Tab-separated table of C-alpha atoms in Angstrom:
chain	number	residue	atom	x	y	z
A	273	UNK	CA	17.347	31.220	-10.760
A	274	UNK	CA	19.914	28.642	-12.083
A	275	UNK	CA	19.739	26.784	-15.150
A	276	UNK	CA	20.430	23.613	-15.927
A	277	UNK	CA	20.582	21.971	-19.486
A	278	UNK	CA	18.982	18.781	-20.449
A	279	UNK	CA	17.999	17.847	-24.415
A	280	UNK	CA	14.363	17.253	-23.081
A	281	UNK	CA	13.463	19.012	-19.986
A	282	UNK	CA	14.029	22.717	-18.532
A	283	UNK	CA	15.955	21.891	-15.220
A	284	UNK	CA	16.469	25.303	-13.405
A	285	UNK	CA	16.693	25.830	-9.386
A	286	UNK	CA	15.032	28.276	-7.569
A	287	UNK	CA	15.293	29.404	-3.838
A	288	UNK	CA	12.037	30.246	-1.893
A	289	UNK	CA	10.677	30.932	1.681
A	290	UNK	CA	10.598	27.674	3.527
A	291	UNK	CA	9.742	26.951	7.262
A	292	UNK	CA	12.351	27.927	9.113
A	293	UNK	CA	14.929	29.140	6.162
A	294	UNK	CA	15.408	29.717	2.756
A	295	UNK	CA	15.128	26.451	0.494
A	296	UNK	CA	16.392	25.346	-3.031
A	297	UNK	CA	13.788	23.684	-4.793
A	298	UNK	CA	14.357	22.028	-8.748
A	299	UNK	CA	11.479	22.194	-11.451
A	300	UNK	CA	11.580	19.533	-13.880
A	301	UNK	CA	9.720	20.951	-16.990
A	302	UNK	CA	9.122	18.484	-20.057
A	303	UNK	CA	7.993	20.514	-23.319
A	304	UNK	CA	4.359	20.551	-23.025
A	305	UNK	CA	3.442	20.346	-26.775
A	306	UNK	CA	0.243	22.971	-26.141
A	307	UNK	CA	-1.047	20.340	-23.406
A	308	UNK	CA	-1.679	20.720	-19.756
A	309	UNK	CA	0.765	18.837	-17.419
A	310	UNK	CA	-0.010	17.723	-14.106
A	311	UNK	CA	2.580	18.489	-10.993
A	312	UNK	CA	4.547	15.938	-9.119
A	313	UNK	CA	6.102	17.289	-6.063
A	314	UNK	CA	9.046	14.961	-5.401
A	315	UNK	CA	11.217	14.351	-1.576
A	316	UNK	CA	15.113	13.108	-1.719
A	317	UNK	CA	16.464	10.423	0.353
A	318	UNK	CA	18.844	11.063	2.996
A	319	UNK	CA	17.391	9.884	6.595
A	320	UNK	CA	16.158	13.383	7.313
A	321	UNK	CA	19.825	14.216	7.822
A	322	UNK	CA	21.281	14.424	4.706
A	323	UNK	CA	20.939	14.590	0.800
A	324	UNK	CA	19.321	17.074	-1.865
A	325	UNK	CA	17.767	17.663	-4.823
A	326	UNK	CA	20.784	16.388	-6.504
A	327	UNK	CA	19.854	12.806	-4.570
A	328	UNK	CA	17.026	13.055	-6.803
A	329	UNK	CA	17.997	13.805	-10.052
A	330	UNK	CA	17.575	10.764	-12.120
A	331	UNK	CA	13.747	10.033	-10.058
A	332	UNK	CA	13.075	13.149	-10.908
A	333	UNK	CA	14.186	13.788	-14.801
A	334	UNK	CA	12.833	10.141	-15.204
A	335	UNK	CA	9.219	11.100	-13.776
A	336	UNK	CA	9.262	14.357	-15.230
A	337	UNK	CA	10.207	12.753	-18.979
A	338	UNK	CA	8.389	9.594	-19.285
A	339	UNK	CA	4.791	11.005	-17.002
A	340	UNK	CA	4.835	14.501	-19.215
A	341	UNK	CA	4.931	15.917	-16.050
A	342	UNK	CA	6.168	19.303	-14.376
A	343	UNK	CA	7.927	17.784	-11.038
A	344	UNK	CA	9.138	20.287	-8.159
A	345	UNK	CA	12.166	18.218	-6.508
A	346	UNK	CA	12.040	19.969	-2.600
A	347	UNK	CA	15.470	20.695	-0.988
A	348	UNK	CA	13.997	20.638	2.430
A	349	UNK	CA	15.569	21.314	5.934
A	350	UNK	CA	17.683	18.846	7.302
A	351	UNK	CA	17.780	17.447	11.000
A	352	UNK	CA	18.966	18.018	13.473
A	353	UNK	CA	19.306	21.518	12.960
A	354	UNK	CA	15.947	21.616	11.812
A	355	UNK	CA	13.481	18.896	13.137
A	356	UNK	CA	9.868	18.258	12.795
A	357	UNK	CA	8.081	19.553	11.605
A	358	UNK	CA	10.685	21.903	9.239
A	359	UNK	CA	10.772	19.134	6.498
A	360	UNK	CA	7.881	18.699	6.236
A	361	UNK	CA	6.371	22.162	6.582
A	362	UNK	CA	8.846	23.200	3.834
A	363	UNK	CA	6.982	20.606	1.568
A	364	UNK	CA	4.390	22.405	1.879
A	365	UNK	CA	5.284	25.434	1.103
A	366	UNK	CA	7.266	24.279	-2.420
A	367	UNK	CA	3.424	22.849	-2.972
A	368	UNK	CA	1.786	25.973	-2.426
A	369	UNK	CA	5.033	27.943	-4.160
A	370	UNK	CA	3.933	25.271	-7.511
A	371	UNK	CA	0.244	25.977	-7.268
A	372	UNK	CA	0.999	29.495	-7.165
A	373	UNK	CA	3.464	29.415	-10.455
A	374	UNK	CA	1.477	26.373	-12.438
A	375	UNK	CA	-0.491	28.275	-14.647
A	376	UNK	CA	2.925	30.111	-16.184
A	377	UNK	CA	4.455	25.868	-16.483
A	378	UNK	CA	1.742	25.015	-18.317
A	379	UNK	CA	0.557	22.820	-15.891
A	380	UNK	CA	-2.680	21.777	-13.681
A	381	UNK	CA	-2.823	22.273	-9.917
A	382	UNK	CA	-5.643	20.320	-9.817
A	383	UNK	CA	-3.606	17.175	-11.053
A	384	UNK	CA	-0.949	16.654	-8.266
A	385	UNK	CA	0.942	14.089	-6.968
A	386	UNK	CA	3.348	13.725	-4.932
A	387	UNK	CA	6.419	11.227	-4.554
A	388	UNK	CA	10.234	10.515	-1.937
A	389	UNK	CA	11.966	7.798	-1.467
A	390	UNK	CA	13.124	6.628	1.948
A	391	UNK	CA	12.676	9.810	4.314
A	392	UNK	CA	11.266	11.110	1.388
A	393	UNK	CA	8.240	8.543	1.458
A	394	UNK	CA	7.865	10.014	4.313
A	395	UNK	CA	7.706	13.073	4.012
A	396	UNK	CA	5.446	12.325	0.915
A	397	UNK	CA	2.548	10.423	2.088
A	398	UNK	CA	2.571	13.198	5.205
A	399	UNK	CA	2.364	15.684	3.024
A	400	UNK	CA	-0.564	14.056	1.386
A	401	UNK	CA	-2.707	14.270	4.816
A	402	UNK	CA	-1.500	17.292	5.832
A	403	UNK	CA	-2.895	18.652	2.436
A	404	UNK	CA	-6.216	16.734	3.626
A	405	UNK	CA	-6.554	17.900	6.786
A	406	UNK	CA	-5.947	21.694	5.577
A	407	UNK	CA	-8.038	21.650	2.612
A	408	UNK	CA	-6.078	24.457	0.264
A	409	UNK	CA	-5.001	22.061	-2.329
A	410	UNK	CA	-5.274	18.047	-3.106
A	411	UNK	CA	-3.193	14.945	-4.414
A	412	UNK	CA	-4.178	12.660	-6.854
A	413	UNK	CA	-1.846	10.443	-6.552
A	414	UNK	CA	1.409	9.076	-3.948
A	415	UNK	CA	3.894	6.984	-4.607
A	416	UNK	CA	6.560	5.728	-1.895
A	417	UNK	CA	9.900	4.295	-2.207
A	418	UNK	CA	11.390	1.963	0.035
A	419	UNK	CA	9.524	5.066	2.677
A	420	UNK	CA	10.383	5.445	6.483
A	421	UNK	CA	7.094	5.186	7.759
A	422	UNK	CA	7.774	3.818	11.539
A	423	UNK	CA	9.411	5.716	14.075
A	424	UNK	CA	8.898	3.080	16.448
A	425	UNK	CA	10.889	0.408	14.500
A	426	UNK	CA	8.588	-2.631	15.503
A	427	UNK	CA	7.560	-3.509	11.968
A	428	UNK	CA	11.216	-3.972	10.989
A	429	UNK	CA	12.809	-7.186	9.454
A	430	UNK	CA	14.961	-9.142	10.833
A	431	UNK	CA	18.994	-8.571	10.411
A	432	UNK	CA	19.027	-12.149	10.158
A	433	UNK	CA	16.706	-12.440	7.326
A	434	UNK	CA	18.518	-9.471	4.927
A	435	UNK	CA	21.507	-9.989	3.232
A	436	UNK	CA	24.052	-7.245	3.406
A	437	UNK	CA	20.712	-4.855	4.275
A	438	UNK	CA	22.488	-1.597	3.434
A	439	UNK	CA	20.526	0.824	5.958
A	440	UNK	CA	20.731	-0.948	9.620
A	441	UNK	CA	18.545	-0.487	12.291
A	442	UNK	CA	20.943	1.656	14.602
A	443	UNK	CA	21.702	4.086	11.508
A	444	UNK	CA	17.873	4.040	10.954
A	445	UNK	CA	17.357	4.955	14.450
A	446	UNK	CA	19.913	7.905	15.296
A	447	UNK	CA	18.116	9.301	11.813
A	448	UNK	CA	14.623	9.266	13.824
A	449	UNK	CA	16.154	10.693	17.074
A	450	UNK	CA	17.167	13.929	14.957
A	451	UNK	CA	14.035	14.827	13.121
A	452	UNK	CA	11.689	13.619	15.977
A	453	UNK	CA	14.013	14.261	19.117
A	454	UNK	CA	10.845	14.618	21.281
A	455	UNK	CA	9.247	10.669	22.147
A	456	UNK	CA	5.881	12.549	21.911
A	457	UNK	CA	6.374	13.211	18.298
A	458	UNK	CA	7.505	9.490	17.754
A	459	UNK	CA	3.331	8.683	17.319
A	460	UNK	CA	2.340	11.992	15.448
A	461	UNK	CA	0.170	11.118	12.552
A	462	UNK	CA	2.333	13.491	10.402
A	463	UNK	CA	5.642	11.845	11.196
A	464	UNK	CA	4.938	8.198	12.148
A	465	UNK	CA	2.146	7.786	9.551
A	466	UNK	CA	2.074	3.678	10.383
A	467	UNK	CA	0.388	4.972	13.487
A	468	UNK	CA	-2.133	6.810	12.199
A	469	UNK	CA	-5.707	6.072	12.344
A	470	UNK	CA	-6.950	8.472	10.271
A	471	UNK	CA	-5.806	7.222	6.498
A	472	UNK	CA	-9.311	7.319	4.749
A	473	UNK	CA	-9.292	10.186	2.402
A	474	UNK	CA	-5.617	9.948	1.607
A	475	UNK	CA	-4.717	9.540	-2.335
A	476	UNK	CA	-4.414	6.499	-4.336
A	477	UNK	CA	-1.010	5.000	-3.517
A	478	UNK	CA	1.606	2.993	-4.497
A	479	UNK	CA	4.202	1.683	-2.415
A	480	UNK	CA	7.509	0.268	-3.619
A	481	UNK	CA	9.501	-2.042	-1.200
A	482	UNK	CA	12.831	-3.819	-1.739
A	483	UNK	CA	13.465	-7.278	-0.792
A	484	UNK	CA	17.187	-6.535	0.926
A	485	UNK	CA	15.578	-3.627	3.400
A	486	UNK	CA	14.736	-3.690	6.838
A	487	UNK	CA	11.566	-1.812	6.061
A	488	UNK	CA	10.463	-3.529	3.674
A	489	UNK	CA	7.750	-5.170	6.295
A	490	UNK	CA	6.455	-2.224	7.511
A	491	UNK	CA	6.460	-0.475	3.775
A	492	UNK	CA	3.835	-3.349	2.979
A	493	UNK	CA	2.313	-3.215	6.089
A	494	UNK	CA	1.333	0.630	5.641
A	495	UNK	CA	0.086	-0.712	2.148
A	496	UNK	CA	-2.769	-2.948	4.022
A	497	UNK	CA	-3.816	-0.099	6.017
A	498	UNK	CA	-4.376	1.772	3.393
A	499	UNK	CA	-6.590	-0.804	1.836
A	500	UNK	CA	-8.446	-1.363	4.890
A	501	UNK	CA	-9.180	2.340	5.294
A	502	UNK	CA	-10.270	2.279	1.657
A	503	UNK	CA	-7.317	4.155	-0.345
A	504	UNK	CA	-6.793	2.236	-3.992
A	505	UNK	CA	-3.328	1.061	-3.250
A	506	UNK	CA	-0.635	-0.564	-5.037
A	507	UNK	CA	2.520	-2.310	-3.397
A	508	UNK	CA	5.424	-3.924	-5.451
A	509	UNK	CA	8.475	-5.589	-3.869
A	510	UNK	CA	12.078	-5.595	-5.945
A	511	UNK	CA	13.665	-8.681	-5.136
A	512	UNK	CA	16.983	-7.646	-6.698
A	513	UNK	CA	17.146	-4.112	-4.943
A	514	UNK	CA	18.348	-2.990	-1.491
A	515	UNK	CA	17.066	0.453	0.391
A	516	UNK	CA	18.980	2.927	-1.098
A	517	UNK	CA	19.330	1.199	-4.532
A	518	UNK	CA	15.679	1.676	-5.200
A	519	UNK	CA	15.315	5.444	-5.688
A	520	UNK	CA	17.225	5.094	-8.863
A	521	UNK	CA	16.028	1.550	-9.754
A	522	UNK	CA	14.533	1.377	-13.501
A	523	UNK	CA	11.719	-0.979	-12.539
A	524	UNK	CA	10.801	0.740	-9.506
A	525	UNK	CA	10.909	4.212	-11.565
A	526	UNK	CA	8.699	2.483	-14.572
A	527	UNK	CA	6.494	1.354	-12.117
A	528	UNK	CA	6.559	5.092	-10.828
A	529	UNK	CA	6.077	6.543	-14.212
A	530	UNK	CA	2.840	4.162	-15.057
A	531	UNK	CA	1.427	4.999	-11.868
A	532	UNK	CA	1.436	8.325	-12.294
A	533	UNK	CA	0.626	8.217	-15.830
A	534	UNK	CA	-3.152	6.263	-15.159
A	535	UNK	CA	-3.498	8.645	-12.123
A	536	UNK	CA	-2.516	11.822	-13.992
A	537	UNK	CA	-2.905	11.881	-17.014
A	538	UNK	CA	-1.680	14.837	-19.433
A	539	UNK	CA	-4.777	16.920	-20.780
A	540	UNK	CA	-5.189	19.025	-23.674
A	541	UNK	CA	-4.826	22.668	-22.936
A	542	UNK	CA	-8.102	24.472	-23.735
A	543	UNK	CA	-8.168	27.918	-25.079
């Protein structure tokens, strides 16, 4: 276990069993002033290819500071070496892995969210039915940021209609190929969530889109189907940020923070 300093939070790193290998994961823990915190579990960028929990840092330290809550950043398996369902799968073991250790944080396992930006979103909402479907522990809360959702890429913008879009459709593509690199898997509800049919039961959500992305139609399209299957959902488009710029993005993050703050709040700590 490595430590990390920060005036207001204890950052420290900490390996466990994943999937397929061992993963890093990074716990976030404000000062809980003898209250109870809730748990964010938080997914990097990256495509499924690339990035880490150091991708995440300021998403991370920001949710963690401003919600009063303990966040568990996930330094899951990258493709192609390790594709569906690795990433994912190690989500859910960092989830498990934070229910197991939340009493000794000072914080609630019954108060979770959960939280990515671009493959991360992902990964995220995924996470959120797989925890559904299997029933040993539940969000509260998801919130998506500028969040792959479409494996298919037929809910895309147009090139045309983006200026200087800095994620393009061919890079977005060769990143599906390598975590889904079967076409079956291009429709599985727990990788092409878009697809699903099965979104009623899923947590409140709120989805973040930015106006110079690609995916910024089918971010708001996934927003409707939530609504229609009933999920409380809340969709926001940046009009001054592109894909990548909007896991770091101070209104985006705000937005983040007060979501997660009405959804989980802090609770005293009863003796």
């Amino acid at each position: 276990m490595q430590s990390t300093s920060d005036p207001t939070l204890s950052i420290e790193d900490v390996s466990i069993t994943g999937h397929a290998q061992l993963i890093k994961v990074r716990s976030y823990l404000p000062a809980s002033k003898g209250a109870l915190l809730p748990i964010v579990i938080y997914f990097h960028g990256g495509g499924f290819v690339r990035g880490s929990p150091d991708d995440a840092e300021i998403a991370a330290a920001t949710i963690a500071r401003h919600t009063q809550a303990w966040v568990v950043s996930v330094g899951y398996s990258l493709s192609p070496r390790f594709p569906f369902p690795a990433a994912l799968e190690d989500g859910y073991r960092a989830t498990q892995w934070a229910v197991a250790n939340a009493r000794a944080q000072g914080a609630d396992a019954r108060r979770m969210g959960v939280a990515g930006h671009d493959a991360g979103g992902n990964l995220a909402t995924c996470l959120a039915a797989v925890a559904r479907d299997r029933g040993e522990f539940a969000f509260a809360a998801q919130a998506l940021l500028a969040p792959l959702l479409d494996p298919s890429m037929t809910r895309m913008a147009s090139e045309d209609e983006i200026v200087d879009p800095d994620l393009g459709a061919n890079e977005c593509a060769q990143c599906y190929r390598a975590y889904l690199p079967n076409a079956s898997q291009w429709l599985h509800p727990y990788a092409a969530p878009i697809e699903s049919r099965r979104l009623a039961g899923l947590p409140p959500a709120l989805i973040a889109s930015a106006q110079h992305n690609l995916l910024h139609v089918e971010a708001e399209k996934y927003a409707g189907e939530l609504i229609a299957a009933g999920v409380p959902t809340e969709v926001t488009r940046h009009r001054n940020a592109s894909h990548h710029e909007l896991g770091t993005h101070p209104a985006a993050l705000a937005d983040v923070v007060a979501f997660f703050q009405k959804r989980l709040p802090v609770k005293a700590h009863r003796r």
